[in-house]
Structures are given as structure tokens and as C-alpha cells.
């Protein structure tokens, strides 16, 4: 029987705390979402002043990154480079800022961030992930 790493409550809280710290250090108002490997939401934190819309977007970025095993930047780049037919794919959150959490070569979940520029969203997500790896 195989075993796999998972994101437990302690890891989810560590990710949320580290992402919040990164955002606050840069004076960014964001929402960060953490999903399991099936894309289901494990935790979400919307910082004071973040738009309500960022909660939905961050959760969808996390889901897409978890299910695709790819950073959502991959999809944003593909679409921006002219492959607009991909917009009909049954995924949402195709903007940069969703990052898979990879342990021993396996995706165990993902983090999605929304609220600032695309590369800044990704920076916050990666800071959250770095706190647990």
C-alpha cells in the first residue's frame, strides 16, 4: 500500500501565516487560499481591505494549480500567447498566482493568492509554501 504526504491543519495554518506575513511586509491586501490535492479548499484568509472578489479568485487559482499540477502562470501565458481556445477548458483561475505544493515529486495541494499584481500574487503563494517545505 502506498502512502502520501498531506496538508494537515498545522501546515495549512503555517502557509496562511507565512503568506499573510509576506503580504503585510509589502503592504499588500490579498486573499490566500489553500487547497488539497483534489482542489478542495482547506483554508482561506482574506486580509483587511482585500476585495471580496479576491476570495473567489484565490480559491479557484489554488484549485486549478492542484488539479493541473502546474502553476497557473502556465495557463495565463498560454492564453496570452494566442491559444485562446483554452479559455473553454473546464478550469477557472487561469491567472498567475496559483502554485502547487510538491513533496517528494507529488502534488499534495496548492496555494492561490489574489489581490495584487500577478507576479506579486505568486510571490506570496511561494512564501507560504516555503514555510512548510
PDB file of C-alpha atoms in Angstrom:
ATOM      1  CA  UNK A   1       0.000   0.000   0.000  1.00  0.00           C
ATOM      2  CA  UNK A   2       1.279   3.463  -0.873  1.00  0.00           C
ATOM      3  CA  UNK A   3       1.323   6.392   1.492  1.00  0.00           C
ATOM      4  CA  UNK A   4       1.346  10.081   0.701  1.00  0.00           C
ATOM      5  CA  UNK A   5       2.017  13.357   2.419  1.00  0.00           C
ATOM      6  CA  UNK A   6      -0.978  15.611   3.066  1.00  0.00           C
ATOM      7  CA  UNK A   7      -1.573  19.157   4.149  1.00  0.00           C
ATOM      8  CA  UNK A   8      -2.927  18.949   7.683  1.00  0.00           C
ATOM      9  CA  UNK A   9      -4.369  21.794   9.720  1.00  0.00           C
ATOM     10  CA  UNK A  10      -0.940  22.720  11.112  1.00  0.00           C
ATOM     11  CA  UNK A  11       0.547  23.033   7.620  1.00  0.00           C
ATOM     12  CA  UNK A  12      -2.445  24.980   6.322  1.00  0.00           C
ATOM     13  CA  UNK A  13      -2.147  27.472   9.178  1.00  0.00           C
ATOM     14  CA  UNK A  14       1.616  27.773   8.649  1.00  0.00           C
ATOM     15  CA  UNK A  15       1.052  28.532   4.954  1.00  0.00           C
ATOM     16  CA  UNK A  16      -1.649  31.097   5.723  1.00  0.00           C
ATOM     17  CA  UNK A  17       0.503  32.774   8.382  1.00  0.00           C
ATOM     18  CA  UNK A  18       3.595  32.944   6.163  1.00  0.00           C
ATOM     19  CA  UNK A  19       1.612  34.252   3.197  1.00  0.00           C
ATOM     20  CA  UNK A  20      -0.007  36.892   5.388  1.00  0.00           C
ATOM     21  CA  UNK A  21       3.406  37.911   6.729  1.00  0.00           C
ATOM     22  CA  UNK A  22       4.798  38.254   3.179  1.00  0.00           C
ATOM     23  CA  UNK A  23       1.809  40.319   2.073  1.00  0.00           C
ATOM     24  CA  UNK A  24       1.872  42.590   5.115  1.00  0.00           C
ATOM     25  CA  UNK A  25       5.642  43.102   4.782  1.00  0.00           C
ATOM     26  CA  UNK A  26       4.910  44.523   1.328  1.00  0.00           C
ATOM     27  CA  UNK A  27       1.725  46.357   2.372  1.00  0.00           C
ATOM     28  CA  UNK A  28      -0.396  44.211   0.053  1.00  0.00           C
ATOM     29  CA  UNK A  29      -4.048  43.425   0.732  1.00  0.00           C
ATOM     30  CA  UNK A  30      -4.658  39.923  -0.570  1.00  0.00           C
ATOM     31  CA  UNK A  31      -6.603  36.749  -0.013  1.00  0.00           C
ATOM     32  CA  UNK A  32      -4.756  33.440   0.217  1.00  0.00           C
ATOM     33  CA  UNK A  33      -6.396  30.045  -0.270  1.00  0.00           C
ATOM     34  CA  UNK A  34      -5.001  26.580   0.400  1.00  0.00           C
ATOM     35  CA  UNK A  35      -6.427  23.515  -1.351  1.00  0.00           C
ATOM     36  CA  UNK A  36      -5.768  19.795  -1.030  1.00  0.00           C
ATOM     37  CA  UNK A  37      -4.606  17.618  -3.929  1.00  0.00           C
ATOM     38  CA  UNK A  38      -8.157  17.309  -5.239  1.00  0.00           C
ATOM     39  CA  UNK A  39      -8.581  21.087  -5.324  1.00  0.00           C
ATOM     40  CA  UNK A  40     -10.910  21.244  -2.328  1.00  0.00           C
ATOM     41  CA  UNK A  41     -10.476  24.250  -0.063  1.00  0.00           C
ATOM     42  CA  UNK A  42      -8.670  23.614   3.236  1.00  0.00           C
ATOM     43  CA  UNK A  43      -8.238  27.214   4.352  1.00  0.00           C
ATOM     44  CA  UNK A  44      -8.746  30.794   3.249  1.00  0.00           C
ATOM     45  CA  UNK A  45      -7.632  34.087   4.738  1.00  0.00           C
ATOM     46  CA  UNK A  46      -8.761  37.470   3.413  1.00  0.00           C
ATOM     47  CA  UNK A  47      -6.705  40.315   4.795  1.00  0.00           C
ATOM     48  CA  UNK A  48      -8.367  43.529   5.912  1.00  0.00           C
ATOM     49  CA  UNK A  49      -9.037  45.717   2.906  1.00  0.00           C
ATOM     50  CA  UNK A  50      -8.871  42.926   0.318  1.00  0.00           C
ATOM     51  CA  UNK A  51     -11.688  42.957  -2.188  1.00  0.00           C
ATOM     52  CA  UNK A  52     -14.381  40.301  -1.633  1.00  0.00           C
ATOM     53  CA  UNK A  53     -13.753  39.100  -5.190  1.00  0.00           C
ATOM     54  CA  UNK A  54     -10.232  38.005  -4.208  1.00  0.00           C
ATOM     55  CA  UNK A  55     -11.664  35.195  -2.070  1.00  0.00           C
ATOM     56  CA  UNK A  56     -13.258  33.531  -5.079  1.00  0.00           C
ATOM     57  CA  UNK A  57     -10.276  34.104  -7.366  1.00  0.00           C
ATOM     58  CA  UNK A  58      -7.665  32.812  -4.917  1.00  0.00           C
ATOM     59  CA  UNK A  59      -9.668  29.642  -4.252  1.00  0.00           C
ATOM     60  CA  UNK A  60     -10.011  28.985  -7.982  1.00  0.00           C
ATOM     61  CA  UNK A  61      -6.310  29.570  -8.580  1.00  0.00           C
ATOM     62  CA  UNK A  62      -5.486  27.054  -5.826  1.00  0.00           C
ATOM     63  CA  UNK A  63      -7.922  24.516  -7.273  1.00  0.00           C
ATOM     64  CA  UNK A  64      -6.526  24.844 -10.796  1.00  0.00           C
ATOM     65  CA  UNK A  65      -2.924  24.519  -9.609  1.00  0.00           C
ATOM     66  CA  UNK A  66      -3.782  21.429  -7.552  1.00  0.00           C
ATOM     67  CA  UNK A  67      -5.689  19.663 -10.325  1.00  0.00           C
ATOM     68  CA  UNK A  68      -3.279  20.520 -13.138  1.00  0.00           C
ATOM     69  CA  UNK A  69      -0.020  20.015 -11.221  1.00  0.00           C
ATOM     70  CA  UNK A  70       1.108  23.308 -12.756  1.00  0.00           C
ATOM     71  CA  UNK A  71       1.475  26.899 -11.694  1.00  0.00           C
ATOM     72  CA  UNK A  72      -1.454  28.874 -13.057  1.00  0.00           C
ATOM     73  CA  UNK A  73       1.040  31.186 -14.748  1.00  0.00           C
ATOM     74  CA  UNK A  74       1.433  28.381 -17.314  1.00  0.00           C
ATOM     75  CA  UNK A  75      -2.191  28.814 -18.408  1.00  0.00           C
ATOM     76  CA  UNK A  76      -2.114  32.602 -18.356  1.00  0.00           C
ATOM     77  CA  UNK A  77       0.976  32.558 -20.593  1.00  0.00           C
ATOM     78  CA  UNK A  78      -0.610  30.030 -22.958  1.00  0.00           C
ATOM     79  CA  UNK A  79      -3.717  32.178 -23.371  1.00  0.00           C
ATOM     80  CA  UNK A  80      -1.735  35.408 -23.736  1.00  0.00           C
ATOM     81  CA  UNK A  81       0.399  33.779 -26.427  1.00  0.00           C
ATOM     82  CA  UNK A  82      -2.714  33.213 -28.547  1.00  0.00           C
ATOM     83  CA  UNK A  83      -4.146  29.869 -27.506  1.00  0.00           C
ATOM     84  CA  UNK A  84      -7.468  31.456 -26.592  1.00  0.00           C
ATOM     85  CA  UNK A  85      -9.365  28.216 -27.232  1.00  0.00           C
ATOM     86  CA  UNK A  86      -8.022  27.096 -23.842  1.00  0.00           C
ATOM     87  CA  UNK A  87     -10.472  29.527 -22.243  1.00  0.00           C
ATOM     88  CA  UNK A  88     -13.137  26.883 -22.890  1.00  0.00           C
ATOM     89  CA  UNK A  89     -11.312  24.330 -20.683  1.00  0.00           C
ATOM     90  CA  UNK A  90     -13.298  23.350 -17.581  1.00  0.00           C
ATOM     91  CA  UNK A  91     -10.895  25.193 -15.263  1.00  0.00           C
ATOM     92  CA  UNK A  92     -11.149  28.557 -13.552  1.00  0.00           C
ATOM     93  CA  UNK A  93      -8.449  30.712 -12.034  1.00  0.00           C
ATOM     94  CA  UNK A  94      -6.230  30.766 -15.103  1.00  0.00           C
ATOM     95  CA  UNK A  95      -4.276  33.772 -13.857  1.00  0.00           C
ATOM     96  CA  UNK A  96      -0.815  33.727 -12.282  1.00  0.00           C
ATOM     97  CA  UNK A  97      -0.851  33.248  -8.521  1.00  0.00           C
ATOM     98  CA  UNK A  98      -1.741  29.567  -8.111  1.00  0.00           C
ATOM     99  CA  UNK A  99       1.191  27.350  -7.092  1.00  0.00           C
ATOM    100  CA  UNK A 100       1.194  23.594  -6.403  1.00  0.00           C
ATOM    101  CA  UNK A 101       2.686  22.247  -3.172  1.00  0.00           C
ATOM    102  CA  UNK A 102       5.054  19.435  -4.160  1.00  0.00           C
ATOM    103  CA  UNK A 103       6.538  16.917  -1.713  1.00  0.00           C
ATOM    104  CA  UNK A 104       8.754  14.068  -2.942  1.00  0.00           C
ATOM    105  CA  UNK A 105       7.730  14.826  -6.516  1.00  0.00           C
ATOM    106  CA  UNK A 106       3.989  14.584  -5.781  1.00  0.00           C
ATOM    107  CA  UNK A 107       1.462  17.395  -5.659  1.00  0.00           C
ATOM    108  CA  UNK A 108      -0.205  17.355  -2.245  1.00  0.00           C
ATOM    109  CA  UNK A 109      -2.142  20.597  -2.619  1.00  0.00           C
ATOM    110  CA  UNK A 110      -1.824  24.161  -3.825  1.00  0.00           C
ATOM    111  CA  UNK A 111      -1.890  27.774  -2.744  1.00  0.00           C
ATOM    112  CA  UNK A 112      -3.729  30.526  -4.592  1.00  0.00           C
ATOM    113  CA  UNK A 113      -3.378  34.253  -3.975  1.00  0.00           C
ATOM    114  CA  UNK A 114      -5.298  37.197  -5.381  1.00  0.00           C
ATOM    115  CA  UNK A 115      -5.247  40.915  -4.738  1.00  0.00           C
ATOM    116  CA  UNK A 116      -2.096  42.433  -6.219  1.00  0.00           C
ATOM    117  CA  UNK A 117      -0.130  42.128  -9.467  1.00  0.00           C
ATOM    118  CA  UNK A 118       0.164  38.615 -10.865  1.00  0.00           C
ATOM    119  CA  UNK A 119       3.834  38.139 -10.010  1.00  0.00           C
ATOM    120  CA  UNK A 120       3.202  39.504  -6.508  1.00  0.00           C
ATOM    121  CA  UNK A 121       0.350  37.021  -6.004  1.00  0.00           C
ATOM    122  CA  UNK A 122       2.768  34.229  -6.956  1.00  0.00           C
ATOM    123  CA  UNK A 123       5.438  35.657  -4.632  1.00  0.00           C
ATOM    124  CA  UNK A 124       3.030  35.486  -1.686  1.00  0.00           C
ATOM    125  CA  UNK A 125       1.937  31.936  -2.574  1.00  0.00           C
ATOM    126  CA  UNK A 126       5.539  30.763  -2.806  1.00  0.00           C
ATOM    127  CA  UNK A 127       6.392  32.394   0.525  1.00  0.00           C
ATOM    128  CA  UNK A 128       3.543  30.449   2.130  1.00  0.00           C
ATOM    129  CA  UNK A 129       4.689  27.172   0.605  1.00  0.00           C
ATOM    130  CA  UNK A 130       8.330  27.762   1.588  1.00  0.00           C
ATOM    131  CA  UNK A 131       7.274  27.871   5.226  1.00  0.00           C
ATOM    132  CA  UNK A 132       6.233  24.189   5.160  1.00  0.00           C
ATOM    133  CA  UNK A 133       8.872  22.676   2.879  1.00  0.00           C
TER     134      UNK A 133
END
